[in-house]
């Protein structure tokens, strides 16, 4: 069995992105599940404790490594064998879970072959014999078991033989030499280009060419050249990016000396030195670092989007080497590890050094793309370099994205070509017949070509065959090459409209929206699913201490002085405030809203600034942070008045945490594992409770300038089950326990029948905070007696040393002491949403777009954000949570969800829910005001920001406003009408956002959901949910979810994100949008569009996307119409010219018809057309709906256009033909020649086209006028110019025609015949079946009425959010002293030292033999300061990345 | 902005409909006026002279086609056929000749000419388009080269009024408008004609096409131009004089046609002469008169459609208007006051339902 089968598998799949997509998702899912199942043998505990089982699995692995190390080669072999066996067992387990069917795992033959080949190659490795002599048995096991990577540190010769990728990165596609052939090859893969190439070749054959080759050559070369230039430019930029990255400097050890080298020349096996704030150059195995115990800190924002600090630790054995270059240069460890793969959180391998074997896991690996933080230097061995690094493995291949219209076009073009061929075939047959009957007698006048046999029958056949090609050439204009040019030009221009949109310009960072790809615009108008990242996309990734409630008093509300209303502030509001202005508070609100609706530029009218909306001034505190903003002066006053509750509150905040302080440039800075904690500590700091310093057993804070030192007795660290953390501190002989945690957890543990009033009030405040979408934490404390504590401490230590069920026992011990708490208060932290997120989401979902949030965050956070951005609301029937760990669990949960949905759907039929929904939305639009206006305590409106910048608590006055604002209501009737009346809505599945279900899926459950077996079920449930939130998902999973929807629903997807962890998703989706203006640019670089704020997405989709789609569809419909009208004339003419491929029109006319005469008006249409204004399309998101069903351009529309075109051509040809056949002018001049007829038809064609486009254009700009009338004029001008000045053969024909009344008569007659049906049909349609846009236009014309934005606002009563660290804090590290750079106390130093021997010989020191070892014996020590014999290997660092993948 | 477009479109439609109405009136008037004259005149008269009897001394009384076939002769000299005009042709009369089955529409044929030559730039290298009629057997360039010129029809026709034995004068110029002739220019002199060979089937030299009118000679000969401007069957032969007896058309009576019947390549089809009197109206033919019916048909359909659906549309419009008014008047009050009636029951249903299913499961276990 292969332990890492996914390596080769995934790599191959990457290489062939289109091949076997179905298989792909399945396979990857299988891989994941295998990975998932691995820990099973260690996780016998209840699956409720995720951390527990995860820890167990890691321990298991570690043990395996340890055993290998201890037992030497033989044991290593055994371990390896066991691992193999296990993975095999796991695979069987997976299969078993599928109901015991004998199902062969999906494993393409090709991959198996590749693996086999890999094994063969491995056997042939020259290094093998040496290994075999030493570890004969083991080696064989490995060969049969896996493909692995072997690296010898500092041994380039040895590593060279494996030809590992070096650190050179190449994302470019071409070099100077390969550019032309490769690019041409790529371009001719486009169907159209190839078609025109064939055509050109045909035209070069004189026997069949009825047109000069130039007519095709010029446009084709033009198109190719333009595209090539664009490609070259793009590739040039990629080259530049590559070379910039490749030329970064890395310090590499060469022969024991530190040399600066380019990144590109770093190779696998090199030892490199990294310094603080540097990017990690490759995936390296950490050898030593500046921090004690070989710790080092990294930020993985580029990789997974998480900005919190993570901790890595090297082997203590290697850490000894320090920064001794000579020692490091002589380091000759051999690393055997997994082959390159894209699993960010997993690494397996062993290091053999000095006859010892150490197991390596992810904790010892620094990945490329991370940034080293708070660590002045570190050394490491490069394990994966360049394209093998996990970062690069995770960034999928850039796919060539095409829009669905592109694909449809390709299909249609095949159809057109078939149509063309059938016309040609018809003409061929007819020509053969004609030649046989008539044509052969004409030979006397025109001898048949030498090619043609003289014998009449065969001659006719040959001529007919030649005519086939001739007609193919003549009628090629049904597939006009200018179509492609025009489409590109239109998209290009539309992209500029996006780039120049002032309303998508973010002043704060000075970033405008940017269309990075100019080929996808109209797809923006068809988005059905949006996959959004959370951190940095929906939220700003800023936690702010916003409000608090201390001893039943609420602080933090900003009260408007004039009205007594509470104001919620947003950044924009604050910014506006800062800018200053004039006006009153309540009025300002209205102005703001008005401003938001109507105008784009920041209005000149700025409301007055009530003084209490200024942030408080903390500057008298020397340690204050200028960026900290708090608006309620009451709290500061309370602090200054030394209100004991408030003091206790802040003291707790300053003491109870695991934050690390650091002096940076003379300023105190905090490093926290979670931004929540940092926000709390920094709040305390600003209010004068500065956390100064910590040592393993002391905490120093500064309260109002006075230093206080507390003795730290114990940290009861956070975990997901406990949902709280506590510290036990001693000061002046008094022992206190401070705790903070989720409110329900704390409330359960409060001292009964105490503080009842405070409790109730606080509960009220909690509800209020939660309703505002804030993340709450309850704070409490209790005094401890010395004796009781000592006794507890003893038992705690005993528990900490327990070999079995230590975590449970510890939790129980913790539970004992965390009782009888006294409530101090609650904090409310705002995970700040970006401005306008709830409104945007509401509007987008009104537009029928499903929004999925895919985040790496934990479930609680995700749900919380879901509520605050209105994805989850209280009026939902149910919010499902899928968090099963095993396949069966997930299966069961999904089945349950499905049942629930079915039940609701049965008892509430679709119609009822529909009504309910619309009335609910009506209620939520207008009713909220009424409901909460009189509500108790003046409930706040949920969500942070309104578009207007200020949200005021609803008051009766607001309700009155709403009443006056009548159109707001009529909108509801409108959408109702649309829902019931629109034919397309009826086609939609009944469950489409009809009832309020939401589902929250955990990453580890998602693994199973994406498994082919459960996929169907999962989709079944998920597609019936209005909102979907996936939490704790990996970058790859994000992409897989996107792929799943793309594949199963054939839906158009959009992925939006800001970090490197979103790159794969962005690349997978039809359209990737990056949030720009942030630190990392990875997402933006991979994206197709970049916007600065999430709220701009609304405008990008609902306005630009909609317009683009609308324009493109209109353009295409017209374009096909005009080309059919033009080309099919030749077909009609064929009946009158003996099917001889004679053209009706002048060659010149044919060449430039699409280029000059008709292209510009339709281009102007494609760029400027709009049916409704931008404000309207934002107000009525339903307008977006036609894009979902491809209503505006599909096969039916295409056939309509072409039939219309054919009809037009028939009329165009027949009427003039009838008129001019044997025609005479009244004064006896002859009108009957062919050239004259050609000119007449051409002129009428141009007139018709112009009229048609004028009818199609609803939005007239100057450009439309210029191009439409201009092209009509240009026809006559150019025709005269060409014929008279250059000397075309049709000279004079047009003059003859124009001077005769016959022409004008014919023209008018033809135009009437053509236009009357069109106009009357359109009028009839817009009267009987008006589209929403048409009705809106009509309404607009009747009564222009402004309307409030239709954001659904719903109050939220469910509390779910509590703010806390994402993972376990640094608690263990702190108390064990490992994390301390300066060890202040001798005893701490001693205890740290005491822990070292155990660390140095961990394997030898672990007494029990492997057999008796419990599955999870590994020794993450509890926070016991005097280190016991069990090796206190730090646990915290392991949490970070690892936890994501479970 | 959008409204502007809407208004614009509306006005366009209005004007369009008004224009349509006016045009129908105009067309109706034209049709009425033209129908008056139609009762008294015929439009055209076809004279088929294919089987014209030879007056040649050697083969007197023989039909020309037979003669040309049998003897492999190039010329049937003069043959005569007679015809009777029962109804006078009134108006300006154009004389056409028509060669049935003669295909001038093949692109090879149409392109077989040298526009440069025709414009008077006589170079010794004719255009390649002319092949295989570029050079004669002696490699002398042909002028005018190409297949069209080579096949120029060259029967000479004279028409005599039998009663008076007077010749009906036919002029070979004035049939084409000046614009038609733009592409055909003679050089200053015909001197350089010597270095060119004339097309093989031509009996006359280029400068002898119409010696009576110097402006109508050479490449500017209207009969030549008309031939070169390819069209369908009928080609203009000439016109009656604007003055004298035949200025108002062809009176009724007996006429005879004397033709210099030439062997025309291998053409064996019928040869016709057609007299066409020009109309004074712009409506040129029955086809177009029929086509005029189409818009009338459209109009009828629209009227019927409007009658059938119009009331419905009006009703719908009224209803919509009322809706808007109603919603303005009371919608603001009515709508938000609607509670969410089914909601609580929904969740209750859900919970009870789930409870029962759970219970079922339990009991099953």
CSV table of C-alpha atoms in Angstrom, one decimal, chain A residues 656-992:
chain,number,residue,atom,x,y,z
A,656,UNK,CA,-6.2,36.5,32.8
A,657,UNK,CA,-4.8,35.7,29.4
A,658,UNK,CA,-1.9,34.0,27.7
A,659,UNK,CA,-0.6,37.0,25.8
A,660,UNK,CA,3.1,37.6,25.4
A,661,UNK,CA,4.5,41.1,25.8
A,662,UNK,CA,7.3,42.3,23.8
A,663,UNK,CA,9.3,45.5,23.6
A,664,UNK,CA,9.6,46.6,20.0
A,665,UNK,CA,11.3,49.9,19.2
A,666,UNK,CA,10.8,50.9,22.7
A,667,UNK,CA,7.0,50.3,22.6
A,668,UNK,CA,5.2,47.6,24.3
A,669,UNK,CA,3.6,45.2,22.0
A,670,UNK,CA,1.5,42.1,22.5
A,671,UNK,CA,1.6,38.8,20.7
A,672,UNK,CA,-1.5,36.8,21.2
A,673,UNK,CA,-2.7,33.6,19.6
A,674,UNK,CA,-6.0,35.1,19.0
A,675,UNK,CA,-7.0,38.7,18.1
A,676,UNK,CA,-9.8,38.6,20.7
A,677,UNK,CA,-7.4,38.2,23.5
A,678,UNK,CA,-5.2,40.9,22.1
A,679,UNK,CA,-8.1,43.2,21.9
A,680,UNK,CA,-9.1,42.6,25.5
A,681,UNK,CA,-5.6,43.1,26.9
A,682,UNK,CA,-5.0,46.2,24.8
A,683,UNK,CA,-8.3,47.6,26.1
A,684,UNK,CA,-7.2,47.1,29.6
A,685,UNK,CA,-3.9,48.7,28.7
A,686,UNK,CA,-5.6,51.8,27.3
A,687,UNK,CA,-7.7,52.2,30.4
A,688,UNK,CA,-4.6,52.2,32.4
A,689,UNK,CA,-4.1,48.5,33.3
A,690,UNK,CA,-1.0,47.8,31.4
A,691,UNK,CA,0.2,44.2,31.2
A,692,UNK,CA,3.9,44.6,31.4
A,693,UNK,CA,5.7,41.5,31.7
A,694,UNK,CA,5.4,37.9,32.5
A,695,UNK,CA,7.6,35.1,33.7
A,696,UNK,CA,6.7,31.5,34.2
A,697,UNK,CA,5.3,32.3,37.6
A,698,UNK,CA,4.7,36.0,37.8
A,699,UNK,CA,2.7,38.5,36.0
A,700,UNK,CA,3.6,42.2,36.2
A,701,UNK,CA,1.0,44.8,35.5
A,702,UNK,CA,0.9,48.5,35.9
A,703,UNK,CA,-2.3,49.9,37.3
A,704,UNK,CA,-2.5,53.6,36.8
A,705,UNK,CA,1.3,53.9,36.8
A,706,UNK,CA,1.7,51.6,39.9
A,707,UNK,CA,3.4,48.4,39.3
A,708,UNK,CA,1.8,45.3,40.7
A,709,UNK,CA,3.4,41.9,40.6
A,710,UNK,CA,1.2,38.8,40.9
A,711,UNK,CA,2.4,35.3,41.5
A,712,UNK,CA,1.1,33.0,38.9
A,713,UNK,CA,0.1,29.8,40.5
A,714,UNK,CA,-1.7,28.1,37.7
A,715,UNK,CA,-3.1,28.6,34.2
A,716,UNK,CA,-6.2,26.6,33.5
A,717,UNK,CA,-5.9,27.0,29.8
A,718,UNK,CA,-8.6,27.3,27.2
A,719,UNK,CA,-9.9,24.5,25.1
A,720,UNK,CA,-13.0,24.1,23.0
A,721,UNK,CA,-14.8,21.9,25.4
A,722,UNK,CA,-14.2,24.1,28.5
A,723,UNK,CA,-14.8,27.3,26.6
A,724,UNK,CA,-13.1,29.2,29.3
A,725,UNK,CA,-9.7,29.9,30.8
A,726,UNK,CA,-8.7,30.8,34.2
A,727,UNK,CA,-5.6,31.9,36.1
A,728,UNK,CA,-4.9,31.5,39.7
A,729,UNK,CA,-2.9,34.3,41.1
A,730,UNK,CA,-1.5,35.2,44.4
A,731,UNK,CA,-0.8,38.6,45.6
A,732,UNK,CA,-0.1,39.8,49.1
A,733,UNK,CA,-1.1,36.3,50.3
A,734,UNK,CA,-4.5,36.4,48.8
A,735,UNK,CA,-5.2,33.8,46.2
A,736,UNK,CA,-7.7,34.5,43.5
A,737,UNK,CA,-9.0,32.7,40.5
A,738,UNK,CA,-9.8,34.9,37.6
A,739,UNK,CA,-11.8,33.3,34.8
A,740,UNK,CA,-13.2,34.4,31.5
A,741,UNK,CA,-15.3,32.3,29.1
A,742,UNK,CA,-18.4,31.8,27.2
A,743,UNK,CA,-21.3,33.3,29.1
A,744,UNK,CA,-23.4,30.1,29.4
A,745,UNK,CA,-20.4,28.3,30.8
A,746,UNK,CA,-19.6,31.0,33.3
A,747,UNK,CA,-23.2,31.4,34.3
A,748,UNK,CA,-23.5,27.7,35.2
A,749,UNK,CA,-20.6,28.1,37.6
A,750,UNK,CA,-21.7,31.2,39.3
A,751,UNK,CA,-22.3,31.1,43.0
A,752,UNK,CA,-25.9,30.3,43.4
A,753,UNK,CA,-28.4,32.8,44.8
A,754,UNK,CA,-26.0,35.6,44.7
A,755,UNK,CA,-25.8,38.8,42.7
A,756,UNK,CA,-29.2,38.1,41.3
A,757,UNK,CA,-29.9,41.6,40.1
A,758,UNK,CA,-26.5,42.0,38.5
A,759,UNK,CA,-26.8,38.7,36.9
A,760,UNK,CA,-30.2,39.5,35.3
A,761,UNK,CA,-29.0,42.9,34.2
A,762,UNK,CA,-25.9,41.4,32.8
A,763,UNK,CA,-27.9,38.8,31.0
A,764,UNK,CA,-30.0,41.5,29.5
A,765,UNK,CA,-26.8,43.2,28.3
A,766,UNK,CA,-25.5,39.9,27.0
A,767,UNK,CA,-28.6,39.5,24.9
A,768,UNK,CA,-28.2,43.0,23.7
A,769,UNK,CA,-24.6,42.6,22.7
A,770,UNK,CA,-25.2,39.3,21.1
A,771,UNK,CA,-28.1,40.8,19.2
A,772,UNK,CA,-25.7,43.4,17.9
A,773,UNK,CA,-23.5,40.6,16.6
A,774,UNK,CA,-20.8,41.2,19.2
A,775,UNK,CA,-18.7,38.4,20.6
A,776,UNK,CA,-19.1,38.2,24.2
A,777,UNK,CA,-17.1,36.9,27.1
A,778,UNK,CA,-18.2,36.7,30.7
A,779,UNK,CA,-15.7,37.5,33.4
A,780,UNK,CA,-15.8,36.2,36.8
A,781,UNK,CA,-13.5,35.6,39.8
A,782,UNK,CA,-13.5,33.8,43.1
A,783,UNK,CA,-11.3,34.0,46.1
A,784,UNK,CA,-9.5,30.9,47.1
A,785,UNK,CA,-8.3,29.7,50.4
A,786,UNK,CA,-4.7,28.9,50.8
A,787,UNK,CA,-5.4,25.5,52.3
A,788,UNK,CA,-8.0,24.5,49.8
A,789,UNK,CA,-5.9,25.6,47.0
A,790,UNK,CA,-2.9,23.6,48.2
A,791,UNK,CA,-4.9,20.5,48.4
A,792,UNK,CA,-6.3,21.1,44.9
A,793,UNK,CA,-2.9,21.8,43.6
A,794,UNK,CA,-1.7,18.5,44.8
A,795,UNK,CA,-4.5,16.7,43.1
A,796,UNK,CA,-4.0,18.7,40.0
A,797,UNK,CA,-0.4,17.6,39.8
A,798,UNK,CA,-1.5,14.0,40.3
A,799,UNK,CA,-3.9,14.4,37.5
A,800,UNK,CA,-1.3,16.1,35.3
A,801,UNK,CA,0.9,13.1,35.7
A,802,UNK,CA,-1.8,10.6,35.0
A,803,UNK,CA,-1.0,8.3,32.1
A,804,UNK,CA,-4.6,7.6,31.2
A,805,UNK,CA,-7.3,10.0,30.3
A,806,UNK,CA,-5.2,12.9,31.5
A,807,UNK,CA,-7.2,15.5,29.7
A,808,UNK,CA,-10.4,14.3,31.2
A,809,UNK,CA,-9.0,14.2,34.6
A,810,UNK,CA,-7.5,17.6,34.3
A,811,UNK,CA,-10.8,18.9,33.1
A,812,UNK,CA,-12.5,17.4,36.1
A,813,UNK,CA,-9.9,19.0,38.4
A,814,UNK,CA,-10.4,22.3,36.7
A,815,UNK,CA,-14.1,22.0,37.0
A,816,UNK,CA,-13.7,21.6,40.8
A,817,UNK,CA,-12.1,24.8,41.3
A,818,UNK,CA,-14.0,26.9,38.8
A,819,UNK,CA,-17.1,27.0,40.8
A,820,UNK,CA,-18.8,29.5,43.0
A,821,UNK,CA,-17.7,32.2,40.8
A,822,UNK,CA,-18.6,35.8,41.2
A,823,UNK,CA,-19.7,37.6,38.1
A,824,UNK,CA,-17.6,40.7,37.2
A,825,UNK,CA,-19.1,41.6,33.9
A,826,UNK,CA,-19.1,40.8,30.3
A,827,UNK,CA,-17.1,42.1,27.4
A,828,UNK,CA,-18.3,42.6,23.9
A,829,UNK,CA,-15.8,42.4,21.2
A,830,UNK,CA,-16.7,43.3,17.7
A,831,UNK,CA,-15.2,41.1,15.0
A,832,UNK,CA,-15.6,44.0,12.8
A,833,UNK,CA,-17.5,43.3,9.6
A,834,UNK,CA,-16.5,45.3,6.7
A,835,UNK,CA,-18.8,48.1,5.9
A,836,UNK,CA,-22.1,47.2,4.3
A,837,UNK,CA,-21.6,43.5,4.5
A,838,UNK,CA,-25.1,42.6,5.7
A,839,UNK,CA,-26.7,44.8,3.2
A,840,UNK,CA,-24.6,43.4,0.4
A,841,UNK,CA,-25.4,39.9,1.4
A,842,UNK,CA,-29.1,40.6,1.7
A,843,UNK,CA,-29.2,42.3,-1.7
A,844,UNK,CA,-27.2,39.6,-3.3
A,845,UNK,CA,-29.4,36.9,-2.0
A,846,UNK,CA,-32.5,38.8,-3.0
A,847,UNK,CA,-30.9,38.7,-6.4
A,848,UNK,CA,-31.1,34.9,-6.2
A,849,UNK,CA,-27.5,34.3,-5.5
A,850,UNK,CA,-26.6,31.8,-2.9
A,851,UNK,CA,-23.8,32.8,-0.6
A,852,UNK,CA,-21.6,30.2,1.0
A,853,UNK,CA,-19.1,31.2,3.6
A,854,UNK,CA,-16.0,29.0,3.6
A,855,UNK,CA,-13.7,29.8,6.4
A,856,UNK,CA,-10.8,28.3,8.2
A,857,UNK,CA,-12.2,29.7,11.4
A,858,UNK,CA,-13.8,27.6,14.1
A,859,UNK,CA,-17.5,26.9,14.1
A,860,UNK,CA,-18.5,29.3,16.8
A,861,UNK,CA,-16.8,32.2,15.1
A,862,UNK,CA,-18.3,31.3,11.8
A,863,UNK,CA,-21.8,31.0,13.1
A,864,UNK,CA,-21.4,34.3,14.9
A,865,UNK,CA,-20.3,36.0,11.7
A,866,UNK,CA,-23.1,34.3,9.9
A,867,UNK,CA,-25.6,35.9,12.3
A,868,UNK,CA,-24.0,39.3,12.2
A,869,UNK,CA,-24.0,39.4,8.4
A,870,UNK,CA,-27.5,38.1,8.2
A,871,UNK,CA,-26.7,34.9,6.6
A,872,UNK,CA,-28.3,33.2,9.5
A,873,UNK,CA,-31.3,34.8,11.0
A,874,UNK,CA,-33.8,33.9,13.7
A,875,UNK,CA,-36.6,33.5,11.3
A,876,UNK,CA,-35.0,30.5,9.8
A,877,UNK,CA,-36.7,27.3,10.4
A,878,UNK,CA,-33.6,25.6,11.4
A,879,UNK,CA,-29.8,25.9,11.4
A,880,UNK,CA,-28.3,22.5,10.9
A,881,UNK,CA,-24.8,21.8,12.1
A,882,UNK,CA,-22.9,19.0,10.6
A,883,UNK,CA,-19.9,18.2,12.8
A,884,UNK,CA,-19.6,14.4,12.7
A,885,UNK,CA,-16.2,13.1,12.8
A,886,UNK,CA,-16.8,9.7,11.1
A,887,UNK,CA,-18.4,8.9,7.9
A,888,UNK,CA,-21.4,7.3,9.6
A,889,UNK,CA,-21.9,10.3,11.9
A,890,UNK,CA,-22.0,12.6,9.0
A,891,UNK,CA,-24.3,10.3,7.0
A,892,UNK,CA,-26.7,10.2,9.9
A,893,UNK,CA,-26.6,13.9,10.4
A,894,UNK,CA,-27.2,14.6,6.8
A,895,UNK,CA,-30.1,12.2,6.8
A,896,UNK,CA,-31.6,14.0,9.7
A,897,UNK,CA,-31.3,17.3,8.0
A,898,UNK,CA,-33.0,15.9,5.0
A,899,UNK,CA,-35.8,14.6,7.0
A,900,UNK,CA,-36.3,17.9,8.7
A,901,UNK,CA,-36.4,19.7,5.4
A,902,UNK,CA,-38.8,17.2,4.0
A,903,UNK,CA,-41.0,17.6,7.0
A,904,UNK,CA,-41.1,21.3,6.7
A,905,UNK,CA,-41.7,21.2,3.0
A,906,UNK,CA,-44.5,18.7,3.4
A,907,UNK,CA,-46.3,20.7,6.1
A,908,UNK,CA,-45.6,24.0,4.6
A,909,UNK,CA,-46.1,23.7,0.8
A,910,UNK,CA,-44.1,25.8,-1.4
A,911,UNK,CA,-46.8,28.4,-2.0
A,912,UNK,CA,-47.3,29.0,1.7
A,913,UNK,CA,-43.6,29.4,2.4
A,914,UNK,CA,-43.4,31.7,-0.6
A,915,UNK,CA,-46.0,33.9,0.9
A,916,UNK,CA,-44.5,33.6,4.2
A,917,UNK,CA,-41.2,34.6,2.9
A,918,UNK,CA,-42.3,37.6,1.0
A,919,UNK,CA,-44.5,38.8,3.8
A,920,UNK,CA,-41.6,38.1,6.1
A,921,UNK,CA,-39.3,40.2,4.0
A,922,UNK,CA,-41.9,42.9,3.9
A,923,UNK,CA,-42.1,42.6,7.6
A,924,UNK,CA,-38.4,42.7,8.1
A,925,UNK,CA,-38.1,45.7,5.9
A,926,UNK,CA,-40.7,47.8,7.4
A,927,UNK,CA,-41.9,45.8,10.4
A,928,UNK,CA,-38.6,45.8,12.2
A,929,UNK,CA,-39.1,49.4,12.9
A,930,UNK,CA,-42.4,49.0,14.3
A,931,UNK,CA,-41.6,45.9,16.3
A,932,UNK,CA,-38.4,47.1,17.9
A,933,UNK,CA,-39.4,50.7,18.0
A,934,UNK,CA,-41.6,50.0,21.0
A,935,UNK,CA,-39.6,46.9,22.0
A,936,UNK,CA,-38.3,46.6,25.5
A,937,UNK,CA,-35.0,48.3,26.1
A,938,UNK,CA,-35.1,49.7,22.6
A,939,UNK,CA,-33.6,46.7,20.9
A,940,UNK,CA,-30.9,47.5,18.5
A,941,UNK,CA,-31.0,46.6,14.8
A,942,UNK,CA,-28.8,43.8,14.0
A,943,UNK,CA,-25.7,44.2,11.9
A,944,UNK,CA,-23.1,46.7,12.3
A,945,UNK,CA,-23.3,49.0,9.4
A,946,UNK,CA,-26.0,50.3,7.2
A,947,UNK,CA,-25.2,51.6,3.8
A,948,UNK,CA,-26.0,55.0,5.2
A,949,UNK,CA,-23.2,54.8,7.6
A,950,UNK,CA,-25.4,55.3,10.7
A,951,UNK,CA,-27.9,53.0,12.1
A,952,UNK,CA,-30.2,54.5,14.6
A,953,UNK,CA,-32.2,52.5,16.9
A,954,UNK,CA,-35.7,52.4,15.4
A,955,UNK,CA,-38.1,54.7,16.9
A,956,UNK,CA,-41.8,55.3,16.3
A,957,UNK,CA,-40.7,58.2,14.2
A,958,UNK,CA,-38.8,55.9,11.9
A,959,UNK,CA,-41.8,53.8,11.5
A,960,UNK,CA,-43.7,56.8,10.4
A,961,UNK,CA,-41.0,57.6,8.0
A,962,UNK,CA,-41.4,54.2,6.5
A,963,UNK,CA,-45.1,54.6,6.1
A,964,UNK,CA,-44.6,57.8,4.2
A,965,UNK,CA,-42.1,56.0,2.0
A,966,UNK,CA,-44.7,54.1,0.1
A,967,UNK,CA,-42.7,52.7,-2.8
A,968,UNK,CA,-40.8,50.6,-0.3
A,969,UNK,CA,-43.9,48.5,0.0
A,970,UNK,CA,-44.9,48.4,-3.6
A,971,UNK,CA,-41.6,46.8,-4.2
A,972,UNK,CA,-42.8,43.8,-2.3
A,973,UNK,CA,-45.9,43.5,-4.4
A,974,UNK,CA,-43.6,43.9,-7.3
A,975,UNK,CA,-41.4,41.0,-6.5
A,976,UNK,CA,-44.4,39.0,-5.7
A,977,UNK,CA,-45.8,39.6,-9.1
A,978,UNK,CA,-42.6,38.7,-10.5
A,979,UNK,CA,-42.3,35.5,-8.6
A,980,UNK,CA,-45.8,34.4,-9.5
A,981,UNK,CA,-45.9,35.8,-13.0
A,982,UNK,CA,-42.5,35.2,-14.3
A,983,UNK,CA,-42.3,32.1,-16.3
A,984,UNK,CA,-38.8,31.4,-15.3
A,985,UNK,CA,-39.4,31.5,-11.6
A,986,UNK,CA,-41.9,28.7,-12.0
A,987,UNK,CA,-39.2,26.6,-13.5
A,988,UNK,CA,-36.9,27.0,-10.5
A,989,UNK,CA,-36.9,24.2,-8.1
A,990,UNK,CA,-39.5,24.7,-5.5
A,991,UNK,CA,-37.0,24.6,-2.7
A,992,UNK,CA,-34.9,27.4,-3.9
